[in-house]
CSV table of C-alpha atoms in Angstrom, one decimal:
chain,number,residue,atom,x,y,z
A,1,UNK,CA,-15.6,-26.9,20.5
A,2,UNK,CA,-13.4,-24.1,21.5
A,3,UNK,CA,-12.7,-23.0,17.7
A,4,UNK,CA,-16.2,-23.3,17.0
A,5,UNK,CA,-16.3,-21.0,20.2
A,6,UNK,CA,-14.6,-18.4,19.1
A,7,UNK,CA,-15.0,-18.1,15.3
A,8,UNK,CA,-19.1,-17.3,16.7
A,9,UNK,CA,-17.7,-14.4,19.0
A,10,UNK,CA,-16.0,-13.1,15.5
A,11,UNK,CA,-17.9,-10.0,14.3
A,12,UNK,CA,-18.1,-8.4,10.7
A,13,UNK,CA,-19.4,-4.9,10.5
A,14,UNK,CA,-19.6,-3.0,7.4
A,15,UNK,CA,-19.2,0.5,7.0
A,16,UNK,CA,-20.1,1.6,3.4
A,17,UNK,CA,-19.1,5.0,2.7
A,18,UNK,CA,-22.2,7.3,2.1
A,19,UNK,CA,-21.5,10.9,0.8
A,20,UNK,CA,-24.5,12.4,3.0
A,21,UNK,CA,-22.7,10.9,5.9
A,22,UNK,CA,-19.2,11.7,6.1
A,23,UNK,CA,-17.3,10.8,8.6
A,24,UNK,CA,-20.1,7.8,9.6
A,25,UNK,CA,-17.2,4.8,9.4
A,26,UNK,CA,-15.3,2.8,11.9
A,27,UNK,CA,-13.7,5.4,13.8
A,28,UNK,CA,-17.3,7.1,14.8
A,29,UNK,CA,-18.4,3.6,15.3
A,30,UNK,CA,-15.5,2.6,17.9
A,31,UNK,CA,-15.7,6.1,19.2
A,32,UNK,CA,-18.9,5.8,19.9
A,33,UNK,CA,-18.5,1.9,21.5
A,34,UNK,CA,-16.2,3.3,23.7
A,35,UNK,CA,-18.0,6.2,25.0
A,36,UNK,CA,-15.9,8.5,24.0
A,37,UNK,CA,-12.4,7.2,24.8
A,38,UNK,CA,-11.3,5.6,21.3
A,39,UNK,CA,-7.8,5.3,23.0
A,40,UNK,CA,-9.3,2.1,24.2
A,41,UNK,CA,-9.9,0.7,21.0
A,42,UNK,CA,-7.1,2.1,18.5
A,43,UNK,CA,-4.0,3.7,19.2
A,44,UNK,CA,-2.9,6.5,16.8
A,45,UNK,CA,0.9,7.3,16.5
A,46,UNK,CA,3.3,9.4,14.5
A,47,UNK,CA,6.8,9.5,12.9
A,48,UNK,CA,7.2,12.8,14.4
A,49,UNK,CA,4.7,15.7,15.7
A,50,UNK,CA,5.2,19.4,15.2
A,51,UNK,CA,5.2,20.5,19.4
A,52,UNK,CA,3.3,18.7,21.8
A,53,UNK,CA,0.0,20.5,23.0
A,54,UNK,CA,-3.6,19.2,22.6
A,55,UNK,CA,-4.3,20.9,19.3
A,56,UNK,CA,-1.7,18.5,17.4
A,57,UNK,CA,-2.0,15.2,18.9
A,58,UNK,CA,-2.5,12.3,16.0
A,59,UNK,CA,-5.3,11.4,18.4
A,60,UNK,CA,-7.3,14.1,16.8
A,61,UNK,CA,-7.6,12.8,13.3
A,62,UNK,CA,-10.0,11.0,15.3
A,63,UNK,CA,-12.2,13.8,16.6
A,64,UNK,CA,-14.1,15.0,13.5
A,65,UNK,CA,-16.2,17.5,15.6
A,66,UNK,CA,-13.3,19.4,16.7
A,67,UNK,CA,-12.0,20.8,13.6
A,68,UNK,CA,-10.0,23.1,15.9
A,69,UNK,CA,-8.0,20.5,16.4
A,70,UNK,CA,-5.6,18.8,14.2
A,71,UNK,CA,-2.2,16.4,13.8
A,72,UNK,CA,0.9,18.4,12.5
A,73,UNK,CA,4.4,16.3,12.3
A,74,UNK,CA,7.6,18.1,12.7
A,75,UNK,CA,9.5,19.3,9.1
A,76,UNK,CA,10.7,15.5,8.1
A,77,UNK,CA,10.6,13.6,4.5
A,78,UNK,CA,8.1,11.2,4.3
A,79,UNK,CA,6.1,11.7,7.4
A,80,UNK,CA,3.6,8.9,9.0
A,81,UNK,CA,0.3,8.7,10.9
A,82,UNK,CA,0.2,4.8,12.3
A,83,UNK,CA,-3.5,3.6,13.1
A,84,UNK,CA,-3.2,0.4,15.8
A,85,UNK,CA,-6.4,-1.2,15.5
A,86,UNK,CA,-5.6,-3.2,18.7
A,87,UNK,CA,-8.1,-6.7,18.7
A,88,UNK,CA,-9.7,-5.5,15.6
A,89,UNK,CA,-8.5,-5.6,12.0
A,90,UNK,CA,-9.8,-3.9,9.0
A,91,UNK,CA,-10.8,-4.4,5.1
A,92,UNK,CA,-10.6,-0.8,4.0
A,93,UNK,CA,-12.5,0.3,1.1
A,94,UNK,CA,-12.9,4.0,1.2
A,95,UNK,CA,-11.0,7.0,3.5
A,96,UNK,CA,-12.1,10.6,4.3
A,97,UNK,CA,-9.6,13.2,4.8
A,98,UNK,CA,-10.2,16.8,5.7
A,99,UNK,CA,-7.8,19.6,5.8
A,100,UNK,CA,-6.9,21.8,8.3
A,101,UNK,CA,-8.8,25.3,9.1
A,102,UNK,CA,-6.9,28.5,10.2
A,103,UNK,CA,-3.8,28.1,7.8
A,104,UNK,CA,-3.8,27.3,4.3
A,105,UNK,CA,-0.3,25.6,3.5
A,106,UNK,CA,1.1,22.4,4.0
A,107,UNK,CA,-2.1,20.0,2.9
A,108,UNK,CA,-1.4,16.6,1.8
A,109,UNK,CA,-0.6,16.1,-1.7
A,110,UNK,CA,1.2,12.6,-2.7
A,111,UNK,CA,0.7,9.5,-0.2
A,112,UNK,CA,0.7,6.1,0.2
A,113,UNK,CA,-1.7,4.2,2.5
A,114,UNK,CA,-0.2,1.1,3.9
A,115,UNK,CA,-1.9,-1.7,5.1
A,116,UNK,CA,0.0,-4.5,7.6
A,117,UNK,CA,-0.2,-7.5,10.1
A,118,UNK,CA,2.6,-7.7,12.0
A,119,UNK,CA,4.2,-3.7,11.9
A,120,UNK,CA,6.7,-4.9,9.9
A,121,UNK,CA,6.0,-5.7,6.4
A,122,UNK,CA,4.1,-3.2,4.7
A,123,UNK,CA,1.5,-3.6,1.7
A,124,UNK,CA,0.7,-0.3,-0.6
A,125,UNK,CA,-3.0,-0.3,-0.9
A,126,UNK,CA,-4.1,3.2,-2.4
A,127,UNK,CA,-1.3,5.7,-3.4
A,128,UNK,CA,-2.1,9.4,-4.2
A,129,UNK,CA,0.1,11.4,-6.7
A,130,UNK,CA,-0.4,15.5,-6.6
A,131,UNK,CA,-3.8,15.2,-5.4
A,132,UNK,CA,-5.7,18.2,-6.3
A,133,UNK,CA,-8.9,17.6,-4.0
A,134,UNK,CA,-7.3,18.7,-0.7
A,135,UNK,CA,-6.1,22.1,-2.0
A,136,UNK,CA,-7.0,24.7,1.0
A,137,UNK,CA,-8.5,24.9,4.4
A,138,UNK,CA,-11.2,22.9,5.5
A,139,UNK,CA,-11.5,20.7,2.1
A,140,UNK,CA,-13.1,17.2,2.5
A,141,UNK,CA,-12.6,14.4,0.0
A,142,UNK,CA,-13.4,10.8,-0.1
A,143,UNK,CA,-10.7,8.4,-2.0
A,144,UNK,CA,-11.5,5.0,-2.8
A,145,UNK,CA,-8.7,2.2,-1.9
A,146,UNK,CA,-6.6,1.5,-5.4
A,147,UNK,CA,-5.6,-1.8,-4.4
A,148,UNK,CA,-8.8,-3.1,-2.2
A,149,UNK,CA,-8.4,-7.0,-1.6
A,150,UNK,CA,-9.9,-9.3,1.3
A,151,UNK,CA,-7.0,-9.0,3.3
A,152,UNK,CA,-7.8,-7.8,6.8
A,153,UNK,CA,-5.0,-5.9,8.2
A,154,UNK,CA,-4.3,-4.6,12.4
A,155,UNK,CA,-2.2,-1.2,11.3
A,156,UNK,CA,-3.1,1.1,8.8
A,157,UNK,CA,-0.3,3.7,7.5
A,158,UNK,CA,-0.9,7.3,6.3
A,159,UNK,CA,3.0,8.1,4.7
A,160,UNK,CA,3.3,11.8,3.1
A,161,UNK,CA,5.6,11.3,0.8
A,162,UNK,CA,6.0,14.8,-0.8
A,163,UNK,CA,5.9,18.0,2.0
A,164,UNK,CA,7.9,17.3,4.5
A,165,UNK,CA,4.8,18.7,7.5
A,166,UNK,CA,2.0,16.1,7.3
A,167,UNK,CA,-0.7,18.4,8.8
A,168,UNK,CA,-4.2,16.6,8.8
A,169,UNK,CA,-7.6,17.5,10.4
A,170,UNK,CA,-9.5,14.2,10.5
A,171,UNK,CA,-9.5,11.2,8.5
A,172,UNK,CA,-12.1,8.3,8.4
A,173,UNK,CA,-12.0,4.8,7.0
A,174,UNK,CA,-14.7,2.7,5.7
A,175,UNK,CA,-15.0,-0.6,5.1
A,176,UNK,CA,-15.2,-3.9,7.2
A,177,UNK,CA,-14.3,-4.2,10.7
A,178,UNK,CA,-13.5,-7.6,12.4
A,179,UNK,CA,-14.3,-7.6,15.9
């Protein structure tokens, strides 16, 4: 009775990427379940960050409205943003990323996205080689996952793997979310 239980208190949500509503996915969605405080539902972490105020936090790759805001890690090969989706787990189809406004240097160009259960082992599921969409301030692009599969996975990695400053605005991901 007790597995029967629990696979009914199992959730699947989709979130299909729509181009007239960027930034609409999973993030929004737990931001929005959580009033505000997505903390409570992911936690977003770093290899490294460039200083430590509230304008570079990877927090705010979360915070689409406040394009004031953005991550920056410090000057280090193959930087990483870390997404924790806590008692979730995600089936990513689609991300968003938008660059930075107020400089126009350092945007991403070649990365992997990793996908994992455990943080430890690590599965490449889209990789990006001199990416030309994400070229100068403010630039939003949508990239479909390479290597999308029914694998539901708790972390998600962002790993820069060309510029040593991984300097981000937001990002989104689409897709399923297991709840």
């Amino acid at each position: 009775y007790k597995q029967i239980k629990k696979a009914q208190q199992i959730k699947r949500k989709l979130f299909s990427y729509d181009s007239n509503k960027e930034f609409s996915g999973i993030f929004k969605y737990l931001r929005d379940k959580s009033n505000g405080q997505i903390e409570n539902e992911i936690n977003v972490t770093a290899s490294s960050h460039y200083k430590t105020s509230e304008y570079d936090v990877p927090i705010n790759v979360t915070l689409f409205e406040e394009q004031t805001k953005s991550f920056i890690s410090a000057s280090e090969p193959n930087s990483w943003l870390l997404f924790d989706f806590k008692k979730n787990r995600i089936i990513p189809t689609h991300y968003t990323i938008r660059t930075r406004s107020g400089s126009d240097c350092c945007h991403p160009v070649t990365w992997v996205i990793e996908g994992s259960t455990d943080n430890n082992e690590w599965e490449t599921i889209d990789q990006q080689n001199d990416c030309p969409y994400l070229k100068g301030m403010r630039l939003v692009h949508t990239f479909e996952i390479n290597n999308q599969q029914s694998k539901e996975f708790q972390y998600i990695r962002f790993c820069h793997t060309k510029n040593d400053y991984l300097i981000i605005n937001s990002v989104e991901f689409y897709g399923t979310l297991i709840e």
